[in-house]
Short mmCIF file of C-alpha atoms in Angstrom, two decimals:
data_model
loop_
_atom_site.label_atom_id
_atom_site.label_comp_id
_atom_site.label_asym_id
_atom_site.label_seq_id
_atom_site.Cartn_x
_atom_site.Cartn_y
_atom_site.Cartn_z
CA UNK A 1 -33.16 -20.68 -92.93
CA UNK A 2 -33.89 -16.54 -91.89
CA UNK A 3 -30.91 -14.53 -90.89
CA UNK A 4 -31.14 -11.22 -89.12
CA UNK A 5 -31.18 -9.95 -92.61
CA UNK A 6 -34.48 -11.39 -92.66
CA UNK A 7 -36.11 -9.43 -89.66
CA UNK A 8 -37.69 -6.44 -90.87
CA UNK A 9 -39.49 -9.00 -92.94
CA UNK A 10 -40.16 -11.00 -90.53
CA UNK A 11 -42.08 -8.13 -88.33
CA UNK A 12 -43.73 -7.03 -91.09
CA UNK A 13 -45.59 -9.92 -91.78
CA UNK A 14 -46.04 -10.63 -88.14
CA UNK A 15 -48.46 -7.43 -88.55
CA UNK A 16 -50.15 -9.11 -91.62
CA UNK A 17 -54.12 -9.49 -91.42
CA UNK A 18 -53.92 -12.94 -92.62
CA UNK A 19 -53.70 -15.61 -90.04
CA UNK A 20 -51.51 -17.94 -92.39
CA UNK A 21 -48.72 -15.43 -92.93
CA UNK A 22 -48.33 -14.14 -89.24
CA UNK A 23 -48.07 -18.04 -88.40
CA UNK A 24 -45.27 -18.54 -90.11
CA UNK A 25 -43.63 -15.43 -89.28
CA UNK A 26 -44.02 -16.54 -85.84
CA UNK A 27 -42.26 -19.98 -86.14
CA UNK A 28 -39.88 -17.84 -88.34
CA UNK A 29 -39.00 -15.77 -85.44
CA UNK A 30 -38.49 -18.45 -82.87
CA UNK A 31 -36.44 -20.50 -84.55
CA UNK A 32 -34.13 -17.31 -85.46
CA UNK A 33 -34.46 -16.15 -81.91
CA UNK A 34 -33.17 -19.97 -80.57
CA UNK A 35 -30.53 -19.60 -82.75
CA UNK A 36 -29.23 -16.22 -82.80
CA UNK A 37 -29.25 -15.29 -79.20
CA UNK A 38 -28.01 -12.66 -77.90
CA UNK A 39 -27.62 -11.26 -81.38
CA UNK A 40 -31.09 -11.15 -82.24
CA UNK A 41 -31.90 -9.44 -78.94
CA UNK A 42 -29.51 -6.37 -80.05
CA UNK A 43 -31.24 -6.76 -83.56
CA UNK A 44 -34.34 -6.56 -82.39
CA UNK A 45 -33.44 -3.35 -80.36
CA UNK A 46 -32.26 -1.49 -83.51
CA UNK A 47 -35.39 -1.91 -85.28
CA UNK A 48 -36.80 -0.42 -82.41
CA UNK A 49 -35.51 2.49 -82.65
CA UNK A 50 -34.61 2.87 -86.03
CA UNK A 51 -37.14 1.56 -88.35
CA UNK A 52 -39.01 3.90 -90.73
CA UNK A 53 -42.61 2.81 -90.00
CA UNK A 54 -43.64 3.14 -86.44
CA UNK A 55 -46.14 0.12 -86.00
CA UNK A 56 -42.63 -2.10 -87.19
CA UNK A 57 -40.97 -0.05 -83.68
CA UNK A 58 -43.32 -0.97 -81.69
CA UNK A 59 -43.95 -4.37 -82.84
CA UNK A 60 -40.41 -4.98 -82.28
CA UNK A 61 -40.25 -3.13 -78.86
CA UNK A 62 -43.04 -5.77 -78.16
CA UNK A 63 -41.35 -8.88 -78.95
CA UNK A 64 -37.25 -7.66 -77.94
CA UNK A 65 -39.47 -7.07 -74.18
CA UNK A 66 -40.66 -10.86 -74.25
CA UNK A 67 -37.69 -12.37 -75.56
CA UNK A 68 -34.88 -10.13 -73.52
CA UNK A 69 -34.13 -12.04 -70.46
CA UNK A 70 -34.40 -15.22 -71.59
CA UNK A 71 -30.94 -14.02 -73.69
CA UNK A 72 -29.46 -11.10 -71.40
CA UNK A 73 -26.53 -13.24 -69.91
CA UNK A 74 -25.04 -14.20 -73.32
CA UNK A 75 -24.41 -10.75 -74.29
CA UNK A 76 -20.85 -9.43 -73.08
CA UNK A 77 -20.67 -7.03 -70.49
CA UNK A 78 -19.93 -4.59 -72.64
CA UNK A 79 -22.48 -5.33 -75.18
CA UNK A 80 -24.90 -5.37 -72.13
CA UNK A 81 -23.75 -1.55 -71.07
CA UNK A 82 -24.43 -0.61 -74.78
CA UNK A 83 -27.73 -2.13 -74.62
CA UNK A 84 -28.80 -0.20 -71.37
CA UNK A 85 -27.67 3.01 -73.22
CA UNK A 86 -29.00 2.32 -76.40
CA UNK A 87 -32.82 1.54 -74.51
CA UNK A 88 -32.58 5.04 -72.57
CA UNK A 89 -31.70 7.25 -75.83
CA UNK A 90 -34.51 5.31 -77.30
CA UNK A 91 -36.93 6.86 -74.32
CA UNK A 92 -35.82 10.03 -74.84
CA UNK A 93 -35.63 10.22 -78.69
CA UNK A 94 -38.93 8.20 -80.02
CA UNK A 95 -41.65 10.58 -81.10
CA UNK A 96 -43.89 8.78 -80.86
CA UNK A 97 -45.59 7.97 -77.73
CA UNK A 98 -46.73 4.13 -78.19
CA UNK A 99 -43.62 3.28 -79.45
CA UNK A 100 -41.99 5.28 -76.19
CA UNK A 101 -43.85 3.41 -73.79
CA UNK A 102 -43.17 -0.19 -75.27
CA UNK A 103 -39.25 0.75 -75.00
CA UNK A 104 -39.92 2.13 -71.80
CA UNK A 105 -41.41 -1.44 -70.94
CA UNK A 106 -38.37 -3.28 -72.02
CA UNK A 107 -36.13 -0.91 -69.74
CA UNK A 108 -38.41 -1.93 -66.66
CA UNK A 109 -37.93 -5.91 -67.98
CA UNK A 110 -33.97 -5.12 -68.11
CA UNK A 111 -33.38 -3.11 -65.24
CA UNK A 112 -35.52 -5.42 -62.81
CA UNK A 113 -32.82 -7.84 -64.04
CA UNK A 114 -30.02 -5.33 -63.28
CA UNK A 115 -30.95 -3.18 -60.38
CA UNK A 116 -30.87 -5.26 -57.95
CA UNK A 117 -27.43 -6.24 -58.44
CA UNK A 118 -25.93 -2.85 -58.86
CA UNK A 119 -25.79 -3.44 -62.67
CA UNK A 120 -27.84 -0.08 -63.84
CA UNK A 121 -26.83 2.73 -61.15
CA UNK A 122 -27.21 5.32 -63.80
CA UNK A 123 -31.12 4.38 -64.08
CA UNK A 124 -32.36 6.31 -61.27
CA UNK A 125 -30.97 9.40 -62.14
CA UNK A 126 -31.55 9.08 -65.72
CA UNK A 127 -35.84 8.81 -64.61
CA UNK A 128 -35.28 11.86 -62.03
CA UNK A 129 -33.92 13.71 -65.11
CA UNK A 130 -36.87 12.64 -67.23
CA UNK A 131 -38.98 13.48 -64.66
CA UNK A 132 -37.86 17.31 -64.63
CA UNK A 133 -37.71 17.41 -68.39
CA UNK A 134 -39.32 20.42 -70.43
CA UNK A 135 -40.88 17.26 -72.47
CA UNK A 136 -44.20 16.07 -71.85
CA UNK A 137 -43.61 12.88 -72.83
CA UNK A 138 -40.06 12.39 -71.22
CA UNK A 139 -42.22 13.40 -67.82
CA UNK A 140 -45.05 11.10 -68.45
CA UNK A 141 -42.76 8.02 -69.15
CA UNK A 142 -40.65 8.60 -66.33
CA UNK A 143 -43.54 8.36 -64.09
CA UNK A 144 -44.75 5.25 -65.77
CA UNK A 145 -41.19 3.70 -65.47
CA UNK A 146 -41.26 4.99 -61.70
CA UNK A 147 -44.79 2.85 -61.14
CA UNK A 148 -43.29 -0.21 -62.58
CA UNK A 149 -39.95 0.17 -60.75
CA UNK A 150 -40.55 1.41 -57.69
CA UNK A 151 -40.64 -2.16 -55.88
CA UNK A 152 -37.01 -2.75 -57.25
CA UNK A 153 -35.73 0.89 -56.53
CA UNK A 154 -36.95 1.46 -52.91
CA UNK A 155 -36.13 -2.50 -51.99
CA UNK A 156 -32.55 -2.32 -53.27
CA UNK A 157 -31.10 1.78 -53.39
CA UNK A 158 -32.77 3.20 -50.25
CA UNK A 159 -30.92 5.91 -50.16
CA UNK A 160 -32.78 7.35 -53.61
CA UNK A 161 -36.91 7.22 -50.84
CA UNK A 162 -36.34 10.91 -50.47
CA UNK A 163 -35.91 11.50 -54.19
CA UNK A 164 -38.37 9.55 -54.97
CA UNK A 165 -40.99 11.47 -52.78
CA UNK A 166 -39.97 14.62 -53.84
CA UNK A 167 -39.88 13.18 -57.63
CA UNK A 168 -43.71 12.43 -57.26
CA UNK A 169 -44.57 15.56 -55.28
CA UNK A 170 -43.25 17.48 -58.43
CA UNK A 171 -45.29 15.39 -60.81
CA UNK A 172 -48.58 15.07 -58.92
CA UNK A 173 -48.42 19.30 -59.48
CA UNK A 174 -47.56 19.23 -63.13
CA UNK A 175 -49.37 21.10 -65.70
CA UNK A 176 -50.36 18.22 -67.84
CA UNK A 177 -52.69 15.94 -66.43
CA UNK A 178 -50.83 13.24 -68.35
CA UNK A 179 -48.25 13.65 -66.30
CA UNK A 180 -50.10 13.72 -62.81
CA UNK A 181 -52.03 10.38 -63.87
CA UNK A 182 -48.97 8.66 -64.76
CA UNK A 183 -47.30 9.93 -61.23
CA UNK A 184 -50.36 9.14 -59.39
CA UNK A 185 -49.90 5.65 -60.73
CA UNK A 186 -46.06 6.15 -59.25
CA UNK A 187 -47.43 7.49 -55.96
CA UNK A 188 -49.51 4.09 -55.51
CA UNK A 189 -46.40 1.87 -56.14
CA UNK A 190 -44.55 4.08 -53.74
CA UNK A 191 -47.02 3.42 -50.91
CA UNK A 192 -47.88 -0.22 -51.89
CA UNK A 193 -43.77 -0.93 -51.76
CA UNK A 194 -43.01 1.77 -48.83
CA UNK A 195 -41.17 -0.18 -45.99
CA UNK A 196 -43.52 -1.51 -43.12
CA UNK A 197 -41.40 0.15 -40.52
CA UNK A 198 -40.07 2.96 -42.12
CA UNK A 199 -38.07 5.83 -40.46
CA UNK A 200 -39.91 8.85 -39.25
CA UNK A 201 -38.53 10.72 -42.58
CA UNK A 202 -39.38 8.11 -44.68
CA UNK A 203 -43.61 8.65 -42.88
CA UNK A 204 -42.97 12.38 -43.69
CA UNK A 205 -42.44 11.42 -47.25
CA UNK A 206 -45.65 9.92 -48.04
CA UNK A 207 -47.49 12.74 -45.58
CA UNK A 208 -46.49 15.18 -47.92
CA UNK A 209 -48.16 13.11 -50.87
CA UNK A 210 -51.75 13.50 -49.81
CA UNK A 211 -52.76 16.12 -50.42
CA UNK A 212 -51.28 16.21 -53.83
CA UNK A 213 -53.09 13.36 -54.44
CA UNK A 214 -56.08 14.26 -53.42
CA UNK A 215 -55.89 16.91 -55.54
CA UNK A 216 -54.66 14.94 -58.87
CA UNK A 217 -58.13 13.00 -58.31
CA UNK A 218 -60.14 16.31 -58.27
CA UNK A 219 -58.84 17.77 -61.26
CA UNK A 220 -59.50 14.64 -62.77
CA UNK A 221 -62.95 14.22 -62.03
CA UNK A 222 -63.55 17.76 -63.49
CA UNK A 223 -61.73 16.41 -66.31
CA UNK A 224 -64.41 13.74 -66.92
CA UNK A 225 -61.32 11.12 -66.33
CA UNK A 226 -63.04 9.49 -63.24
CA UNK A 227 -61.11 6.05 -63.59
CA UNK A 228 -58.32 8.01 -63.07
CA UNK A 229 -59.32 9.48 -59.69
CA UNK A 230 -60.20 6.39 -58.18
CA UNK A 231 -56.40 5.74 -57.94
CA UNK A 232 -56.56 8.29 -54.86
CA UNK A 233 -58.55 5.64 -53.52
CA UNK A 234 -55.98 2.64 -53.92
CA UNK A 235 -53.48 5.38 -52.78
CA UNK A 236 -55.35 5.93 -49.28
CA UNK A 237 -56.26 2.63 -49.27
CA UNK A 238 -52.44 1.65 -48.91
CA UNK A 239 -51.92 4.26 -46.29
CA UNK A 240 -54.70 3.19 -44.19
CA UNK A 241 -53.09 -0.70 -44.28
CA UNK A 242 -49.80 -0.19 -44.38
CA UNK A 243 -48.72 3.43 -43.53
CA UNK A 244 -51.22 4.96 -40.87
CA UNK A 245 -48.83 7.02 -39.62
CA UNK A 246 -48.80 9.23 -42.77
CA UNK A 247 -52.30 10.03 -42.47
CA UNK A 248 -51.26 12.03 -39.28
CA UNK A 249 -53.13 15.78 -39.84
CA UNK A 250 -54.79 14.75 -42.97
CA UNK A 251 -58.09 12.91 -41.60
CA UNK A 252 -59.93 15.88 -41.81
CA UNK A 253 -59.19 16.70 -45.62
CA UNK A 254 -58.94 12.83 -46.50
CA UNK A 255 -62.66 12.32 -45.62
CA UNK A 256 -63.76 16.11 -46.78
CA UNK A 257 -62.72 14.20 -50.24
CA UNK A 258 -64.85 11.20 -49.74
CA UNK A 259 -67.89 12.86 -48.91
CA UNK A 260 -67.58 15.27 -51.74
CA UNK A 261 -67.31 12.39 -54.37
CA UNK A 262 -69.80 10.32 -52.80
CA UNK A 263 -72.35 13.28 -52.41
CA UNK A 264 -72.11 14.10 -56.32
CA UNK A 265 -75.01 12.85 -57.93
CA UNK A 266 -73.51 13.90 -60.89
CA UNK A 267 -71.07 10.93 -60.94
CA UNK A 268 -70.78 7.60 -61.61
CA UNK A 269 -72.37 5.30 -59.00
CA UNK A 270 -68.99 2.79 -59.70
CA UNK A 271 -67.18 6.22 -58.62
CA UNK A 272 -69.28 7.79 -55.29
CA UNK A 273 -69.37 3.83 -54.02
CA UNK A 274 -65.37 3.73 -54.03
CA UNK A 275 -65.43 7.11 -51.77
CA UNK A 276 -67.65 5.60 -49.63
CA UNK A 277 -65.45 2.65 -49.59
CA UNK A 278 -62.59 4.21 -48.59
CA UNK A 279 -64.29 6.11 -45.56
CA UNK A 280 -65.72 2.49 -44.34
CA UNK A 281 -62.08 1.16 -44.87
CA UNK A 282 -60.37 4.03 -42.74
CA UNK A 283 -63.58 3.62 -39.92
CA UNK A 284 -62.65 -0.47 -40.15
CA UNK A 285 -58.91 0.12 -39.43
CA UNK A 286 -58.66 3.78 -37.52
CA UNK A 287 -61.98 4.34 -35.72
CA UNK A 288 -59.66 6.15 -33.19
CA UNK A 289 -58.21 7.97 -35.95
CA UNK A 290 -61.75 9.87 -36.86
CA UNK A 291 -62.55 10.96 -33.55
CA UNK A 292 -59.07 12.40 -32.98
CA UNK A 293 -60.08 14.09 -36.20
CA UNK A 294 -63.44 14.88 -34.74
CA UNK A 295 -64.78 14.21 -38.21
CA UNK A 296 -67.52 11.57 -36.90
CA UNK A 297 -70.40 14.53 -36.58
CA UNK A 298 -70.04 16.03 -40.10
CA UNK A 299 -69.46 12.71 -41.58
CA UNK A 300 -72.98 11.41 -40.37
CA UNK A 301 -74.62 14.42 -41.11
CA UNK A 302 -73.01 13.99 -44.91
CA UNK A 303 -73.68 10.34 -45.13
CA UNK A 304 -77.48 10.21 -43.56
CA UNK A 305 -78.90 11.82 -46.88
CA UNK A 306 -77.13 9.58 -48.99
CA UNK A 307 -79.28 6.61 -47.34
CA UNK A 308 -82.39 8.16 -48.79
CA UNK A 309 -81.30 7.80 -52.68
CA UNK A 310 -83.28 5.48 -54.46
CA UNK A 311 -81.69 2.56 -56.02
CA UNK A 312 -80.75 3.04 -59.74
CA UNK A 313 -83.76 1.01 -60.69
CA UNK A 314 -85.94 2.56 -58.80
CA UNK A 315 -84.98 5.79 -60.67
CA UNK A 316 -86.80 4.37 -63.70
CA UNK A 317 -90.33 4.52 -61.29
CA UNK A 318 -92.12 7.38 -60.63
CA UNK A 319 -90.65 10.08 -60.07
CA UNK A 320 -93.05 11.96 -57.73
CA UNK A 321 -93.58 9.19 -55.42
CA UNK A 322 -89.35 8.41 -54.96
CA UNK A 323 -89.20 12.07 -53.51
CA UNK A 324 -91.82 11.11 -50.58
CA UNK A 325 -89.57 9.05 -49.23
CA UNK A 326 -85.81 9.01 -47.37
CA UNK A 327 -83.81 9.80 -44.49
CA UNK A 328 -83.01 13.47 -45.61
CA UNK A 329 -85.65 15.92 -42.92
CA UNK A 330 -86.36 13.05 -41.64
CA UNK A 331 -86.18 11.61 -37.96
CA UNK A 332 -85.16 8.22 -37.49
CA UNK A 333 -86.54 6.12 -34.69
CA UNK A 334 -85.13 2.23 -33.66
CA UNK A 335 -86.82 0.66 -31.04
CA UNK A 336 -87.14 -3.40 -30.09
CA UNK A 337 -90.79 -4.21 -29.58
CA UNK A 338 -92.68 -7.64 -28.52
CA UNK A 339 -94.82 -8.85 -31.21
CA UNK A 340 -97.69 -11.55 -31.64
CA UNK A 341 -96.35 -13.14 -34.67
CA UNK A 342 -99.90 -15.03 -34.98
CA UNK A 343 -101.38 -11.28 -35.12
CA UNK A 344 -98.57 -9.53 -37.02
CA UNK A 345 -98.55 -12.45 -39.72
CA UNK A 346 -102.71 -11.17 -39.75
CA UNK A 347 -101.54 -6.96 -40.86
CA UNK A 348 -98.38 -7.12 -42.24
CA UNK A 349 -97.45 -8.22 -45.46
CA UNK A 350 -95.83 -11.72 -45.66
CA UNK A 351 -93.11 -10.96 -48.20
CA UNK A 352 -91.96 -7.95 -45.36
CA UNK A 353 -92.15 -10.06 -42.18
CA UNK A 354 -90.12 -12.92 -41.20
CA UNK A 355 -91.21 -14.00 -37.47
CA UNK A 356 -88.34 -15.87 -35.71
CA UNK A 357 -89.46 -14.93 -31.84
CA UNK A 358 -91.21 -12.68 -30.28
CA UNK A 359 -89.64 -9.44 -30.59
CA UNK A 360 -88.67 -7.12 -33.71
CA UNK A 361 -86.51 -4.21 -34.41
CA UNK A 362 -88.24 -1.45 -36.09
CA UNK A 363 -86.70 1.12 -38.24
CA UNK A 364 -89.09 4.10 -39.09
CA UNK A 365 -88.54 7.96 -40.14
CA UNK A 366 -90.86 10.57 -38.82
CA UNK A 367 -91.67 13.33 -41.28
CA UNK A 368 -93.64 16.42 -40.29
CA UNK A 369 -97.40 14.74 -40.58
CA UNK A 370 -96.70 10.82 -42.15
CA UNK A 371 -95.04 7.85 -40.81
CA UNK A 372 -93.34 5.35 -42.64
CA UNK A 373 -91.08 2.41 -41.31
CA UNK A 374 -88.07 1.66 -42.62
CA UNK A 375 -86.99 -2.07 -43.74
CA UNK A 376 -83.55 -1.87 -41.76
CA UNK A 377 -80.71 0.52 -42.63
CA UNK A 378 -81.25 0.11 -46.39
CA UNK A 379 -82.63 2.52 -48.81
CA UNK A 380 -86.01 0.08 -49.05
CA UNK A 381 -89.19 1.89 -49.35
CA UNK A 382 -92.60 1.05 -49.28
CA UNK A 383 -95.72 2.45 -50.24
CA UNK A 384 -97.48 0.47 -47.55
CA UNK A 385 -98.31 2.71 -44.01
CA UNK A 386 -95.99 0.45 -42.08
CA UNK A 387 -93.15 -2.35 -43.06
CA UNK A 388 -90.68 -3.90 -40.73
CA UNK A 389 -88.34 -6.71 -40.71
CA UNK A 390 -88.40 -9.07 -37.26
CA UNK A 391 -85.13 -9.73 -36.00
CA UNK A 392 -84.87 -12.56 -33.11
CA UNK A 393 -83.26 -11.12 -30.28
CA UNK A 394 -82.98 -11.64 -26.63
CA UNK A 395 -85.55 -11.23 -24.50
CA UNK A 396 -86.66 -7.93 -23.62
CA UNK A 397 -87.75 -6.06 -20.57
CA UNK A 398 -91.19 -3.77 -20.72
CA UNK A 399 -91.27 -2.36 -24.22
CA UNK A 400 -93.85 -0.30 -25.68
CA UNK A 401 -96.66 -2.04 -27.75
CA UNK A 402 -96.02 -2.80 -30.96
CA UNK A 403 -99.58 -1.73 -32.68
CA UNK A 404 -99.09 1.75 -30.16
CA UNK A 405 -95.56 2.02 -31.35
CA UNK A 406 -96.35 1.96 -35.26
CA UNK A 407 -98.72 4.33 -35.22
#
């Protein structure tokens, strides 16, 4: 049977092209893993960090993540201390960065395992000194180690919030964007994890990330990295649920941020509809909030344009007739009218009308010398004079007539 001698081997054909050879390696590898334990773990880590050809590294970083718990406990204590060791020098001595972040990986796997008990208290400050190194890479993995462990930090060592916060305030400023992603990420986990009812300190903490935040999100847009930026939204997203409190001051510039993605036509639809989200998700939960703010006026007169875009297929139409029509220099008109559905059925079209009484709401926008009604609150347009959609509704007292009223 394989040995540990055999395991270089063994990875190596695991990264063979041919489906035959990486089978057996795999049943080569369990049944040496079953038997060697704890052993194999700590083999597995050296290969990690020493072998000559980087794919091997990260291949075995790959596996010794999968396999490490399930063997942990039958390593001595002291093995176990030399293991922890042994994974941070690894982080801070790989070149290269694949191979950094799958060892970075198995230190979240171990140290969700050993935080909690009080087994790793030299982790923390170990990723706070990362996170302030002159590296790139040291920064960027300690931010991506932050993200994955910020559930087991903040639940179990309290006392380390206020690093923490300052930690990501630091990185969401950094000079590589890298580096601001990757503690953007760690800003999300910090809100999604924060504690429901924190101290006033602890609300402070994630006030102060806002802004940053928002700010991470515009320099990545610019960047062309829009995926990126819509972690801002999670981020707000969080603090609108969970954490209202630390939106205290920052309405104002929170939906300033919105309305510029949402308004830039230059983006991608996926993008401006996640702004827009996020403003109906704050006016859902904290409708007080944005008239405190007195943001309501300028955030209607942003958003009423943006009803007038066409739809993305209608962009493919003609183009001179899609600018006739919108809400922008426009003025829009609802009124509930009483209609003879016999007689309506007679003038408007059938696919626009649906009759279920006797009175409609009508939707229209008055432009300087043409009328045109608008089919509800969407961004439907028709070339026809007049379209409406009926609505059944209570009934109504003296309206005006509905032939007078549409012109």
């Amino acid at each position: 049977g394989a040995t540990l001698e055999h395991l270089p081997e063994i990875l190596r054909a695991l990264l063979s092209a041919e489906n035959e050879s990486r089978g057996v390696a795999e049943a080569t590898l369990k049944a040496l893993v079953r038997d060697a334990r704890g052993q194999c773990i700590a083999a597995l880590l050296r290969h990690a960090r020493g072998d000559a050809d980087a794919s091997v590294r990260q291949l075995a970083a790959v596996v010794l993540k999968r396999k490490v718990l399930a063997h942990w406990s039958t390593l001595p204590p002291a093995h176990q201390e030399e293991f922890k060791n042994a994974l941070l020098e690894g982080v801070v001595r790989e070149p290269v960065p694949a191979v950094r972040r799958a060892i970075a990986d198995v230190v979240s796997k171990v140290a969700k395992a050993t935080v909690p008990m009080g087994a790793w208290s030299a982790l923390p400050e170990f990723l706070a000194q990362c996170a302030q190194s002159p590296e790139e890479g040291h920064r960027e993995v300690a931010f991506v180690l932050f993200a994955s462990l910020t559930e087991t930090i903040v639940g179990t060592m309290t006392r380390h919030y206020a690093t923490l916060g300052n930690l990501f305030q630091s990185g969401l400023a950094d000079a590589s964007l890298r580096v601001r992603v990757a503690a953007l990420r760690a800003a999300l986990a910090l809100a999604t994890n924060a504690p429901e009812k924190g101290s006033k300190d602890e609300t402070e903490i994630l006030r102060g990330l806002v802004l940053p935040v928002l700010a991470v999100a515009r320099n990545a847009i610019a960047a062309g990295e829009e995926k990126d930026a819509s972690l801002a939204f999670e981020v707000l997203d969080e603090l609108v649920e969970a954490q209202p409190k630390a939106l205290a001051g920052r309405i104002e510039e929170v939906v300033a941020f919105c309305v510029e993605v949402a308004g830039a036509r230059d983006l991608d639809a996926v993008t401006r509809r996640r702004a827009l989200d996020a403003v109906s998700f704050l006016a859902r939960h904290k409708p007080k909030a944005l008239c405190r703010a007195k943001v309501v006026p300028p955030l209607l007169r942003a958003l009423c344009p943006l009803c007038g875009e066409p739809k993305e297929s209608e962009l493919a139409g003609d183009a001179e007739e899609t600018k006739k029509y919108g809400w922008t220099d426009a003025a829009v008109f609802s009124l509930v009218v009483r209609v003879d559905p016999a007689k309506a059925q007679k003038w408007l079209p059938n696919s626009l009308l649906r009759v279920r009484g006797d009175t409609a709401r009508v939707f229209f926008a008055w432009y300087a010398r043409r009328l045109f009604v608008v089919r509800d609150r969407k961004s439907l347009f028709f070339s026809e004079r007049v379209a409406c959609e009926t609505r059944t509704s209570s009934s109504v007292s003296r309206r005006p007539d509905f032939h007078a009223a549409a012109g």
